[in-house]
Coordinates of C-alpha atoms in Angstrom, one line a residue:
X1025 CA 45.6 136.9 86.1
X1026 CA 47.2 137.0 82.6
X1027 CA 48.3 140.1 80.9
X1028 CA 45.8 141.6 78.6
X1029 CA 47.5 141.6 75.2
X1030 CA 45.1 144.2 73.8
X1031 CA 46.1 146.9 76.3
X1032 CA 48.3 149.8 75.3
X1033 CA 51.9 148.7 75.4
X1034 CA 53.7 151.4 77.4
X1035 CA 56.9 149.5 77.7
X1036 CA 57.5 149.5 73.9
X1037 CA 56.5 153.2 73.7
X1038 CA 59.0 154.0 76.5
X1039 CA 61.8 152.2 74.5
X1040 CA 60.9 154.1 71.4
X1041 CA 60.7 157.4 73.4
X1042 CA 64.3 156.9 74.7
X1043 CA 65.5 156.3 71.2
X1044 CA 63.8 159.5 70.1
X1045 CA 65.3 161.7 72.8
X1046 CA 68.9 160.7 72.0
X1047 CA 68.9 163.8 69.9
X1048 CA 67.6 165.9 72.8
X1049 CA 67.9 169.3 71.1
X1050 CA 65.8 168.3 68.1
X1051 CA 63.3 166.4 70.3
X1052 CA 62.8 169.4 72.6
X1053 CA 62.5 171.7 69.6
X1054 CA 59.7 169.6 68.2
X1055 CA 57.8 169.8 71.5
X1056 CA 58.3 173.5 71.8
X1057 CA 57.0 174.0 68.3
X1058 CA 54.0 171.9 69.2
X1059 CA 53.3 174.1 72.2
X1060 CA 53.5 177.3 70.1
X1061 CA 51.4 175.9 67.3
X1062 CA 48.7 174.9 69.7
X1063 CA 48.7 178.3 71.5
X1064 CA 48.6 180.2 68.2
X1065 CA 45.8 178.1 66.7
X1066 CA 43.5 178.6 69.8
X1067 CA 43.6 182.4 69.4
X1068 CA 41.8 182.5 66.0
X1069 CA 38.3 181.7 67.2
X1070 CA 38.7 184.2 70.1
X1071 CA 39.6 187.0 67.8
X1072 CA 36.8 186.1 65.4
X1073 CA 34.3 186.4 68.2
X1074 CA 35.8 189.7 69.3
X1075 CA 35.6 191.0 65.7
X1076 CA 31.8 190.2 65.5
X1077 CA 31.0 191.8 68.9
X1078 CA 33.3 194.8 68.8
X1079 CA 33.8 195.6 65.1
X1080 CA 31.1 194.1 62.9
X1081 CA 28.0 194.7 65.0
X1082 CA 29.1 198.3 66.0
X1083 CA 30.2 198.8 62.4
X1084 CA 33.9 199.7 62.9
X1085 CA 35.5 198.8 59.5
X1086 CA 38.9 200.3 60.2
X1087 CA 39.4 198.3 63.4
X1088 CA 38.0 195.2 61.6
X1089 CA 40.6 195.6 58.9
X1090 CA 43.4 195.7 61.5
X1091 CA 42.0 192.6 63.1
X1092 CA 41.9 190.8 59.8
X1093 CA 45.6 191.6 59.3
X1094 CA 46.4 190.1 62.7
X1095 CA 44.3 187.0 61.8
X1096 CA 46.3 186.7 58.6
X1097 CA 49.6 186.9 60.5
X1098 CA 48.4 184.3 62.9
X1099 CA 47.4 182.0 60.1
X1100 CA 50.9 182.5 58.4
X1101 CA 52.6 181.6 61.7
X1102 CA 50.5 178.5 62.0
X1103 CA 51.5 177.4 58.5
X1104 CA 55.2 178.0 59.2
X1105 CA 55.1 176.2 62.5
X1106 CA 53.1 173.3 61.0
X1107 CA 55.8 172.9 58.3
X1108 CA 58.7 172.9 60.8
X1109 CA 56.8 170.5 63.1
X1110 CA 56.2 168.0 60.3
X1111 CA 59.8 168.3 59.0
X1112 CA 61.4 167.9 62.4
X1113 CA 59.1 165.1 63.6
X1114 CA 60.0 163.1 60.4
X1115 CA 63.7 163.7 61.1
X1116 CA 63.2 162.3 64.6
X1117 CA 61.4 159.3 63.2
X1118 CA 64.1 158.6 60.6
X1119 CA 66.8 158.8 63.2
X1120 CA 64.9 156.2 65.3
X1121 CA 64.3 154.0 62.3
X1122 CA 68.0 154.1 61.3
X1123 CA 69.0 153.0 64.8
X1124 CA 66.4 150.2 64.8
X1125 CA 67.5 148.9 61.4
X1126 CA 71.2 148.8 62.5
X1127 CA 70.4 147.2 65.8
X1128 CA 68.1 144.6 64.2
X1129 CA 70.5 143.7 61.3
X1130 CA 73.4 143.5 63.8
X1131 CA 71.3 141.0 65.8
X1132 CA 70.2 139.0 62.7
X1133 CA 73.7 138.5 61.3
X1134 CA 74.9 137.2 64.7
X1135 CA 72.1 134.6 65.3
X1136 CA 73.2 131.0 65.2
X1137 CA 72.2 129.0 62.2
X1138 CA 69.7 127.0 64.1
X1139 CA 67.6 130.2 64.3
X1140 CA 67.5 130.5 60.5
X1141 CA 66.7 126.7 60.2
X1142 CA 63.4 127.4 62.0
X1143 CA 62.6 131.0 60.9
X1144 CA 61.2 131.7 57.4
X1145 CA 63.1 134.4 55.4
X1146 CA 59.8 136.1 54.7
X1147 CA 59.3 136.7 58.4
X1148 CA 62.7 138.3 58.7
X1149 CA 62.1 140.5 55.7
X1150 CA 58.8 141.6 57.3
X1151 CA 60.5 142.5 60.5
X1152 CA 63.4 144.3 58.8
X1153 CA 61.3 146.2 56.3
X1154 CA 57.6 146.4 56.8
X1155 CA 57.6 146.5 60.6
X1156 CA 60.4 149.0 60.8
X1157 CA 58.6 151.3 58.4
X1158 CA 55.4 151.0 60.4
X1159 CA 57.3 152.0 63.6
X1160 CA 58.2 155.3 61.9
X1161 CA 54.5 156.2 62.2
X1162 CA 54.9 156.2 65.9
X1163 CA 56.7 159.5 65.5
X1164 CA 55.5 160.9 62.2
X1165 CA 51.8 160.2 62.8
X1166 CA 51.8 159.0 66.4
X1167 CA 53.3 160.2 69.6
X1168 CA 54.6 163.6 68.5
X1169 CA 51.4 164.5 66.7
X1170 CA 49.4 163.1 69.6
X1171 CA 51.3 165.4 71.8
X1172 CA 50.4 168.3 69.6
X1173 CA 46.8 167.2 69.6
X1174 CA 46.7 167.0 73.4
X1175 CA 48.3 170.5 73.7
X1176 CA 45.8 171.8 71.2
X1177 CA 42.9 170.4 73.3
X1178 CA 44.4 172.0 76.4
X1179 CA 44.8 175.4 74.8
X1180 CA 41.4 175.4 73.1
X1181 CA 39.7 174.4 76.4
X1182 CA 41.5 177.2 78.2
X1183 CA 40.6 179.7 75.5
X1184 CA 37.0 178.5 75.6
X1185 CA 36.7 179.1 79.4
X1186 CA 38.3 182.5 78.9
X1187 CA 35.7 183.3 76.2
X1188 CA 32.6 182.0 78.1
X1189 CA 32.8 179.6 81.0
X1190 CA 29.1 178.6 80.8
X1191 CA 29.3 177.5 77.1
X1192 CA 32.6 175.8 77.9
X1193 CA 31.0 173.7 80.6
X1194 CA 28.4 172.6 78.0
X1195 CA 31.1 171.4 75.7
X1196 CA 33.2 169.8 78.5
X1197 CA 30.3 167.6 79.6
X1198 CA 30.4 166.0 76.2
X1199 CA 34.2 165.2 76.2
X1200 CA 34.0 162.2 78.6
X1201 CA 31.6 160.5 76.1
X1202 CA 34.3 160.8 73.4
X1203 CA 37.0 159.5 75.7
X1204 CA 34.8 156.5 76.6
X1205 CA 34.1 155.8 72.9
X1206 CA 37.8 155.9 72.1
X1207 CA 38.7 153.5 74.9
X1208 CA 36.1 151.0 73.8
X1209 CA 37.7 150.8 70.4
X1210 CA 41.3 150.7 71.6
X1211 CA 41.4 147.0 72.6
X1212 CA 39.6 145.7 69.5
X1213 CA 41.9 147.8 67.3
X1214 CA 45.0 146.4 69.0
X1215 CA 43.8 142.9 68.4
X1216 CA 43.1 143.4 64.7
X1217 CA 46.4 145.2 64.2
X1218 CA 48.3 142.2 65.7
X1219 CA 46.4 139.8 63.5
X1220 CA 47.0 142.0 60.4
X1221 CA 50.8 142.1 61.0
X1222 CA 51.0 138.4 61.6
X1223 CA 49.1 137.6 58.4
X1224 CA 51.4 140.1 56.5
X1225 CA 54.4 138.1 57.7
X1226 CA 52.8 134.8 56.5
X1227 CA 52.1 136.5 53.1
X1228 CA 55.6 137.8 52.7
X1229 CA 57.2 134.5 53.7
X1230 CA 55.0 132.6 51.1
X1231 CA 55.8 135.0 48.3
X1232 CA 59.6 135.0 49.0
X1233 CA 59.7 131.2 49.2
X1234 CA 57.8 130.8 45.9
X1235 CA 60.0 133.3 44.1
X1236 CA 63.1 131.5 45.3
X1237 CA 61.7 128.1 44.2
X1238 CA 60.1 129.2 41.0
X1239 CA 62.1 126.6 38.9
X1240 CA 60.7 123.8 41.1
X1241 CA 57.1 125.1 40.7
X1242 CA 57.3 125.3 37.0
X1243 CA 59.3 122.0 36.6
X1244 CA 56.6 120.0 38.4
X1245 CA 53.7 122.0 36.9
X1246 CA 52.5 123.3 40.3
X1247 CA 51.5 126.8 39.0
X1248 CA 47.8 126.2 39.6
X1249 CA 48.3 124.6 43.0
X1250 CA 50.5 127.5 44.2
X1251 CA 48.1 130.0 42.7
X1252 CA 45.3 128.6 44.8
X1253 CA 47.5 128.6 48.0
X1254 CA 48.4 132.2 47.3
X1255 CA 44.7 133.1 46.8
X1256 CA 43.8 131.6 50.2
X1257 CA 46.6 133.4 52.0
X1258 CA 45.8 136.7 50.2
X1259 CA 42.1 136.3 51.2
X1260 CA 43.2 135.8 54.8
X1261 CA 45.3 139.0 54.6
X1262 CA 42.3 140.9 53.1
X1263 CA 40.1 139.7 56.0
X1264 CA 42.7 140.8 58.5
X1265 CA 42.8 144.3 56.9
X1266 CA 39.0 144.5 56.7
X1267 CA 38.7 143.7 60.4
X1268 CA 40.9 146.7 61.1
X1269 CA 39.0 148.9 58.7
X1270 CA 35.7 147.9 60.3
X1271 CA 36.6 149.4 63.7
X1272 CA 38.5 152.3 62.1
X1273 CA 35.4 153.2 59.9
X1274 CA 33.0 152.9 62.7
X1275 CA 34.8 155.1 65.1
X1276 CA 34.8 158.3 63.0
X1277 CA 31.0 158.6 62.4
X1278 CA 30.4 158.1 66.1
X1279 CA 32.8 160.9 67.0
X1280 CA 31.2 163.2 64.4
X1281 CA 27.8 162.4 65.8
X1282 CA 28.9 163.5 69.3
X1283 CA 30.5 166.6 67.8
X1284 CA 27.3 167.5 66.0
X1285 CA 25.4 167.0 69.3
X1286 CA 27.8 169.3 71.1
X1287 CA 27.5 171.9 68.4
X1288 CA 23.7 171.8 68.5
X1289 CA 23.7 172.2 72.3
X1290 CA 25.9 175.3 72.1
X1291 CA 23.8 176.9 69.4
X1292 CA 20.5 176.3 71.2
X1293 CA 21.7 177.1 74.8
X1294 CA 23.9 180.0 73.6
X1295 CA 21.1 181.5 71.5
X1296 CA 18.6 181.1 74.3
X1297 CA 21.0 182.8 76.7
X1298 CA 21.7 185.6 74.2
X1299 CA 18.1 186.3 73.6
X1300 CA 16.7 186.1 77.2
X1301 CA 19.6 186.7 79.6
X1302 CA 22.1 188.6 77.5
X1303 CA 25.0 186.8 79.2
X1304 CA 26.2 185.3 75.9
X1305 CA 27.1 187.5 73.0
X1306 CA 26.6 186.6 69.3
X1307 CA 30.4 186.7 68.8
X1308 CA 30.9 184.2 71.6
X1309 CA 28.4 181.8 70.0
X1310 CA 30.2 182.1 66.7
X1311 CA 33.5 181.6 68.5
X1312 CA 32.2 178.4 70.0
X1313 CA 30.9 177.2 66.7
X1314 CA 34.5 177.5 65.5
X1315 CA 36.0 176.1 68.8
X1316 CA 34.0 172.9 68.7
X1317 CA 35.3 171.6 65.3
X1318 CA 38.8 172.6 66.4
X1319 CA 38.3 170.7 69.7
X1320 CA 36.7 167.7 68.0
X1321 CA 39.2 167.5 65.2
X1322 CA 42.2 166.6 67.5
X1323 CA 40.0 164.3 69.5
X1324 CA 38.9 162.6 66.3
X1325 CA 42.5 162.7 64.9
X1326 CA 43.7 161.3 68.2
X1327 CA 41.7 158.2 67.5
X1328 CA 43.3 158.0 64.1
X1329 CA 46.7 158.8 65.6
X1330 CA 46.1 156.2 68.2
X1331 CA 45.4 153.6 65.5
X1332 CA 48.8 154.5 63.8
X1333 CA 50.5 154.5 67.2
X1334 CA 48.9 151.1 68.1
X1335 CA 50.0 149.7 64.7
X1336 CA 53.5 151.0 65.2
X1337 CA 53.7 149.6 68.8
X1338 CA 52.5 146.2 67.5
X1339 CA 55.4 146.3 65.0
X1340 CA 57.8 147.6 67.6
X1341 CA 56.9 144.7 70.0
X1342 CA 57.8 142.2 67.2
X1343 CA 61.0 144.0 66.3
X1344 CA 62.1 144.4 69.9
X1345 CA 61.4 140.8 70.5
X1346 CA 63.9 139.9 67.9
X1347 CA 66.4 142.5 69.1
X1348 CA 66.1 141.1 72.7
X1349 CA 66.4 137.5 71.5
X1350 CA 69.7 136.0 72.7
X1351 CA 70.1 133.2 70.2
X1352 CA 73.7 133.4 69.1
X1353 CA 76.6 131.0 69.6
X1354 CA 78.2 131.8 73.0
X1355 CA 81.5 133.5 72.3
X1356 CA 83.3 133.1 75.7
X1357 CA 86.7 131.9 74.4
X1358 CA 89.7 134.1 74.9
X1359 CA 92.3 132.4 72.8
X1360 CA 93.5 134.2 69.7
X1361 CA 96.1 132.7 67.4
X1362 CA 97.5 134.5 64.3
X1363 CA 98.9 131.2 63.0
X1364 CA 97.8 127.6 63.6
X1365 CA 99.3 124.3 62.4
X1366 CA 95.9 123.0 61.4
X1367 CA 95.5 119.8 63.3
X1368 CA 91.8 118.7 63.8
X1369 CA 90.6 116.2 66.3
X1370 CA 87.0 115.0 67.0
X1371 CA 86.7 113.2 70.3
X1372 CA 83.5 111.2 70.9
X1373 CA 81.3 114.0 69.4
X1374 CA 77.6 113.7 69.8
X1375 CA 75.2 116.1 68.2
X1376 CA 71.5 116.6 67.6
X1377 CA 69.5 119.3 65.8
X1378 CA 66.4 118.2 67.6
X1379 CA 66.4 117.0 71.2
X1380 CA 66.8 113.2 71.6
X1381 CA 67.4 112.7 67.9
X1382 CA 71.1 112.2 67.5
X1383 CA 72.6 113.0 64.1
X1384 CA 76.2 112.3 65.0
X1385 CA 77.0 109.4 67.4
X1386 CA 80.4 109.3 69.1
X1387 CA 82.4 110.6 66.1
X1388 CA 86.2 110.5 66.6
X1389 CA 89.0 111.1 64.1
X1390 CA 92.3 112.9 63.8
X1391 CA 93.6 115.1 61.0
X1392 CA 97.3 116.1 61.2
X1393 CA 98.4 119.4 59.7
X1394 CA 98.4 119.0 55.9
X1395 CA 96.2 115.9 55.9
X1396 CA 93.3 115.5 53.5
X1397 CA 90.4 113.8 55.2
X1398 CA 87.6 112.6 52.9
X1399 CA 84.1 111.9 54.3
X1400 CA 81.7 109.8 52.3
X1401 CA 78.3 108.3 52.8
X1402 CA 74.7 108.4 51.8
X1403 CA 72.6 111.5 52.1
X1404 CA 71.7 112.1 55.7
X1405 CA 74.6 110.3 57.1
X1406 CA 75.9 113.4 58.9
X1407 CA 78.7 114.5 56.6
X1408 CA 77.8 118.1 56.2
X1409 CA 77.0 118.3 59.9
X1410 CA 80.7 117.7 60.7
X1411 CA 81.8 120.9 58.9
X1412 CA 79.1 122.9 60.5
X1413 CA 80.4 121.8 63.9
X1414 CA 84.0 122.6 63.0
X1415 CA 83.1 126.2 62.2
X1416 CA 80.9 126.4 65.3
X1417 CA 77.7 127.1 63.5
X1418 CA 76.2 124.7 66.0
X1419 CA 77.5 123.5 69.4
X1420 CA 77.9 119.9 70.2
X1421 CA 75.9 117.9 72.8
X1422 CA 78.9 116.1 74.2
X1423 CA 82.5 115.3 73.3
X1424 CA 85.3 117.7 72.1
X1425 CA 86.4 119.3 68.9
X1426 CA 90.1 120.4 69.0
X1427 CA 92.2 122.5 66.6
X1428 CA 95.9 122.4 67.5
X1429 CA 94.9 120.5 70.7
X1430 CA 92.7 123.4 71.9
X1431 CA 89.0 123.0 72.2
X1432 CA 87.3 125.2 69.6
X1433 CA 85.0 126.7 72.3
X1434 CA 88.2 128.2 73.9
X1435 CA 88.9 130.2 70.8
X1436 CA 87.3 133.6 70.1
X1437 CA 84.7 132.8 67.5
X1438 CA 86.0 135.4 65.0
X1439 CA 89.5 134.1 65.3
X1440 CA 88.4 130.5 64.9
X1441 CA 86.5 131.1 61.7
X1442 CA 89.4 133.2 60.3
X1443 CA 91.4 130.0 60.0
X1444 CA 88.7 128.0 58.2
X1445 CA 87.4 128.4 54.6
X1446 CA 84.5 126.5 53.2
X1447 CA 83.6 125.8 49.6
X1448 CA 80.0 124.6 49.3
X1449 CA 78.3 122.8 46.4
X1450 CA 75.5 125.3 46.5
X1451 CA 77.6 128.5 46.2
X1452 CA 76.0 131.7 47.3
X1453 CA 77.0 134.8 45.4
X1454 CA 75.8 138.3 46.2
X1455 CA 74.4 140.8 43.6
X1456 CA 77.8 142.5 43.4
X1457 CA 81.0 142.3 41.3
X1458 CA 83.2 139.2 41.1
X1459 CA 85.8 141.1 43.0
X1460 CA 83.4 142.0 45.8
X1461 CA 82.2 138.5 46.0
X1462 CA 85.7 137.3 46.4
X1463 CA 86.9 139.8 49.0
X1464 CA 83.6 140.1 50.8
X1465 CA 84.4 143.7 51.5
X1466 CA 87.6 142.9 53.4
X1467 CA 89.8 146.0 52.9
X1468 CA 93.0 144.0 53.6
X1469 CA 92.5 142.0 50.4
X1470 CA 93.6 144.1 47.4
X1471 CA 92.6 143.7 43.7
X1472 CA 96.2 142.7 42.9
X1473 CA 96.2 139.9 45.5
X1474 CA 92.9 138.6 44.0
X1475 CA 94.3 138.6 40.5
X1476 CA 97.6 136.9 41.6
X1477 CA 95.6 134.2 43.5
X1478 CA 93.4 133.6 40.4
X1479 CA 96.5 133.1 38.3
X1480 CA 98.0 130.7 40.8
X1481 CA 94.9 128.4 40.7
X1482 CA 94.5 129.0 36.9
X1483 CA 91.1 130.6 36.8
X1484 CA 92.2 134.2 35.9
X1485 CA 91.4 133.6 32.2
X1486 CA 87.9 132.4 33.0
X1487 CA 87.2 135.6 35.0
X1488 CA 88.7 137.8 32.4
X1489 CA 86.5 136.2 29.8
X1490 CA 83.4 137.6 31.6
X1491 CA 82.1 141.0 30.5
X1492 CA 84.0 143.4 32.7
X1493 CA 86.2 140.7 34.1
X1494 CA 86.6 141.1 37.9
X1495 CA 84.1 144.0 37.8
X1496 CA 81.4 141.8 36.2
X1497 CA 78.3 142.2 38.4
X1498 CA 76.8 138.8 39.4
X1499 CA 73.0 138.5 39.3
X1500 CA 71.1 137.6 42.4
X1501 CA 72.4 134.3 43.8
X1502 CA 74.8 134.1 40.8
X1503 CA 72.1 132.8 38.5
X1504 CA 73.8 134.1 35.3
X1505 CA 76.8 131.8 36.0
X1506 CA 76.9 128.0 35.7
X1507 CA 77.3 125.8 38.8
X1508 CA 80.9 125.2 37.9
X1509 CA 81.7 128.9 37.4
X1510 CA 80.1 129.7 40.8
X1511 CA 82.3 127.0 42.4
X1512 CA 85.4 128.4 40.8
X1513 CA 84.7 131.8 42.3
X1514 CA 84.1 130.1 45.6
X1515 CA 87.4 128.3 45.3
X1516 CA 89.2 131.7 44.7
X1517 CA 87.3 133.2 47.6
X1518 CA 88.6 130.5 49.9
X1519 CA 92.1 130.6 48.5
X1520 CA 92.6 134.3 48.8
X1521 CA 91.7 134.3 52.5
X1522 CA 94.7 131.9 52.9
X1523 CA 93.2 129.6 55.6
X1524 CA 95.0 126.7 57.3
X1525 CA 91.9 124.6 57.2
X1526 CA 89.9 124.1 54.1
X1527 CA 86.5 122.4 53.8
X1528 CA 85.1 121.2 50.4
X1529 CA 81.5 120.2 51.0
X1530 CA 80.4 118.2 48.0
X1531 CA 82.2 120.7 45.8
X1532 CA 83.0 118.2 43.0
X1533 CA 79.4 117.2 42.2
X1534 CA 77.0 118.9 39.8
X1535 CA 79.8 120.4 37.7
X1536 CA 79.6 121.3 34.1
X1537 CA 82.2 119.6 31.8
X1538 CA 83.9 122.9 30.8
X1539 CA 84.6 123.7 34.5
X1540 CA 85.4 120.3 35.9
X1541 CA 89.1 120.2 34.8
X1542 CA 89.6 123.7 36.2
X1543 CA 88.1 122.7 39.5
X1544 CA 90.2 119.6 39.8
X1545 CA 93.4 121.6 39.2
X1546 CA 92.2 124.3 41.6
X1547 CA 91.4 121.7 44.2
X1548 CA 95.0 120.3 44.1
X1549 CA 96.5 123.8 44.5
X1550 CA 94.3 125.1 47.3
X1551 CA 94.5 121.9 49.4
X1552 CA 98.3 121.9 49.1
X1553 CA 99.9 122.4 52.6
X1554 CA 96.5 122.8 54.2
X1555 CA 94.4 120.5 56.4
X1556 CA 91.5 119.7 54.2
X1557 CA 88.2 118.0 54.8
X1558 CA 86.5 116.9 51.6
X1559 CA 82.9 115.7 51.3
X1560 CA 82.2 114.3 47.9
X1561 CA 79.8 112.1 46.0
X1562 CA 82.4 111.3 43.3
X1563 CA 84.6 108.8 45.1
X1564 CA 87.1 108.8 42.2
X1565 CA 88.2 112.3 43.2
X1566 CA 89.3 111.3 46.7
X1567 CA 91.7 108.4 45.9
X1568 CA 94.7 110.4 47.2
X1569 CA 93.1 111.4 50.5
X1570 CA 95.2 110.7 53.6
X1571 CA 92.2 109.0 55.2
X1572 CA 88.7 108.3 54.1
X1573 CA 85.9 108.2 56.7
X1574 CA 82.8 106.2 55.7
X1575 CA 79.6 107.3 57.5
X1576 CA 76.2 105.7 57.8
X1577 CA 73.4 106.8 60.1
X1578 CA 75.6 109.3 62.0
X1579 CA 78.4 106.8 62.7
X1580 CA 81.8 106.2 61.2
X1581 CA 81.6 102.6 60.1
X1582 CA 84.9 102.3 58.1
X1583 CA 88.1 104.3 57.8
X1584 CA 91.3 104.0 55.9
X1585 CA 92.9 104.8 52.5
X1586 CA 91.1 104.2 49.2
X1587 CA 92.9 100.9 48.4
X1588 CA 92.6 99.6 51.9
X1589 CA 88.8 100.2 51.9
X1590 CA 88.4 98.5 48.6
X1591 CA 90.3 95.5 49.8
X1592 CA 88.0 95.2 52.8
X1593 CA 85.0 94.9 50.4
X1594 CA 82.8 96.6 52.9
X1595 CA 80.3 99.5 52.5
X1596 CA 82.8 101.8 50.8
X1597 CA 83.6 99.2 48.2
X1598 CA 79.8 98.8 47.6
X1599 CA 79.5 102.6 47.1
X1600 CA 82.5 102.7 44.8
X1601 CA 81.4 99.7 42.7
X1602 CA 77.8 101.1 42.4
X1603 CA 79.2 104.5 41.3
X1604 CA 81.7 102.9 38.9
X1605 CA 78.9 100.9 37.2
X1606 CA 76.7 104.0 36.9
X1607 CA 79.5 105.9 35.3
X1608 CA 80.2 103.1 32.7
X1609 CA 76.5 102.7 32.0

C-alpha cells in the first residue's frame, strides 16, 4: 500500500526540530515562556468568576479593587511574556533559515552541470527564496505557537475542571467534534498546498526565463504570445491559491459554529443548574463564558497554525529533497600537484549527455606542454563538449583523459580545475566591480597583481577608461559592456590565475572592431608557454596552431597543421574556403 502523500510529514518536522534545538538554551527558554504564558492566561477567567461571586454580588468594593489590581498585573505579565515569546521564536526561526540557506546553497554550487541542464533556474530560485521563507513559518507561526496553543488548552481545561467539573464535562464533550473537523481538513489542505508550491515554481521559472530572454521576445515580436502564456500560468497559480483558500475559509465558520453551540449549552445548562439546584454559581457561568472563547481560540488558531505548518513542511520537503540529492561529480581522487607540465591526452573518449546518444565517438589526441590545439567544426560537432570534459564538468562514458599522464579522475577536483582557465564566448560577469570579477574573491590575488597583469596583456588602458576604472561596477551579466569588452575582462581573469592549461571556447567570434585587435594581442600573450585549446569559428585566427582537429558528428575526421589541411582539400579546406568567400563578399 503506497504512502499517503497528504498525511502529516513528521520526518520533515523532525529534521526542522533538530535544527531548531541546536541552540538548546534559546529553544528551552521559548518552551518555558510558552508554559508560563499559558498558565497565567488561564487564571483570568477564574479570578473574574470569583470576583462576581465573592465581591460583586456581596457588594465588597474594596476587595474587588484589589482583585482588579491583580488582574491588571496578570494582564501585564501576559503582554510581556507574549512579546518575549514572539521575539525568541522568530530568532529560532531565523537561525534555522540561515542554516538551511547555507546548506542549500552549498549543495547547489556543488551540483554537476548536468543538473543545471535539466533544472529551470526559476525552480532553484523558488527553493532558495520562496520555499525557505515559507519554512520560517514552521517556527514563527507553526510548531512553537502550536506548542503554546496546546499548553493553553491544557491549562484552560485544568482550570475549567477546578472551577466546575460538571460544566467542564459539557465543554469537553464538544472537543472531539472540533478535532474530527480539523483532521478532515488536514489532508485536503496538504494536497492544495503542494499544488500551490509547484505552481509557484512554474510561475517563477517562466518569469525568470522571459526576463533573461527579453531581447529575443522583442526582436521577434513575441510580446503578445508571451503575454497570453503568462496569463494562463498566472490563472493556474490563482486557481491553486483559491483551492487552498476554499478549505481555509470553510474551516473557520465551522469551528465558530461548534464554539457557539458549546457556549449555548453552558449558558442553558449552567443557568438551569444555578436556578434549580444551586450547584453552579453565576460567577462560574460567567467564567465559562470567558473560558470557552479562550479554549476555542487556540483550537481555531491551531487549524490556522496547522495550515502554516503544513505549508512550511511542504516547502521543507522540497528543500530537503534538494539538500539530500547526491548529484555532484565524484571527487575521489587523491593526487594534488602544485605544478604541472600541461600535457593533455584524450584516449578513445566516448561521451553522451543522454543515454545511447553519443556526442563524442572515440576521440583521441595529444597536446604536449606549450602546444596550441585548435578544434574546428560545425555547430553540434562536439567541440565545446571536449572542454567541458577536460574540466570534469561531466564524466565520460568510456576512455581516458590524462593530464601529465595521470587520469583526471585521479586528481582532486579542486586541484585539477586550479590548473585550467577557460575563456568563453558568452562571458558571464557578476554585478560587482571589475576587480571583483577578475579575482572572483580570491584573497591571494592582489589589486597590484591584477593591474600588472592587465598591463602585460595591454588592456590596462581600456579598464582605466571606464568610470572608476577597476572599481567600475558591472551591471547584471555585464550588459553595460560590449561583447569584446567582456571578453577582455575574461582574458584578464584567466591570465591572472596563471594556469598551465588555457581553453578559449569560440572566444574570437562576435567581437566588436574596437576590441578585436586587443583580443588578438591578448590571445598571443596568454597562450605563450601554456598548453592551449582553441575553439574558433574564424579559421584565420588559428593558422599558427600546433595542430588543428577537424570534427564532424562527434568524430575527428581530419587533423594536422593549417597548410597541411588546406593541401588535403578535405572538409577543413571547404570550411576555410567558404569562410574566406563570405569575408570577401
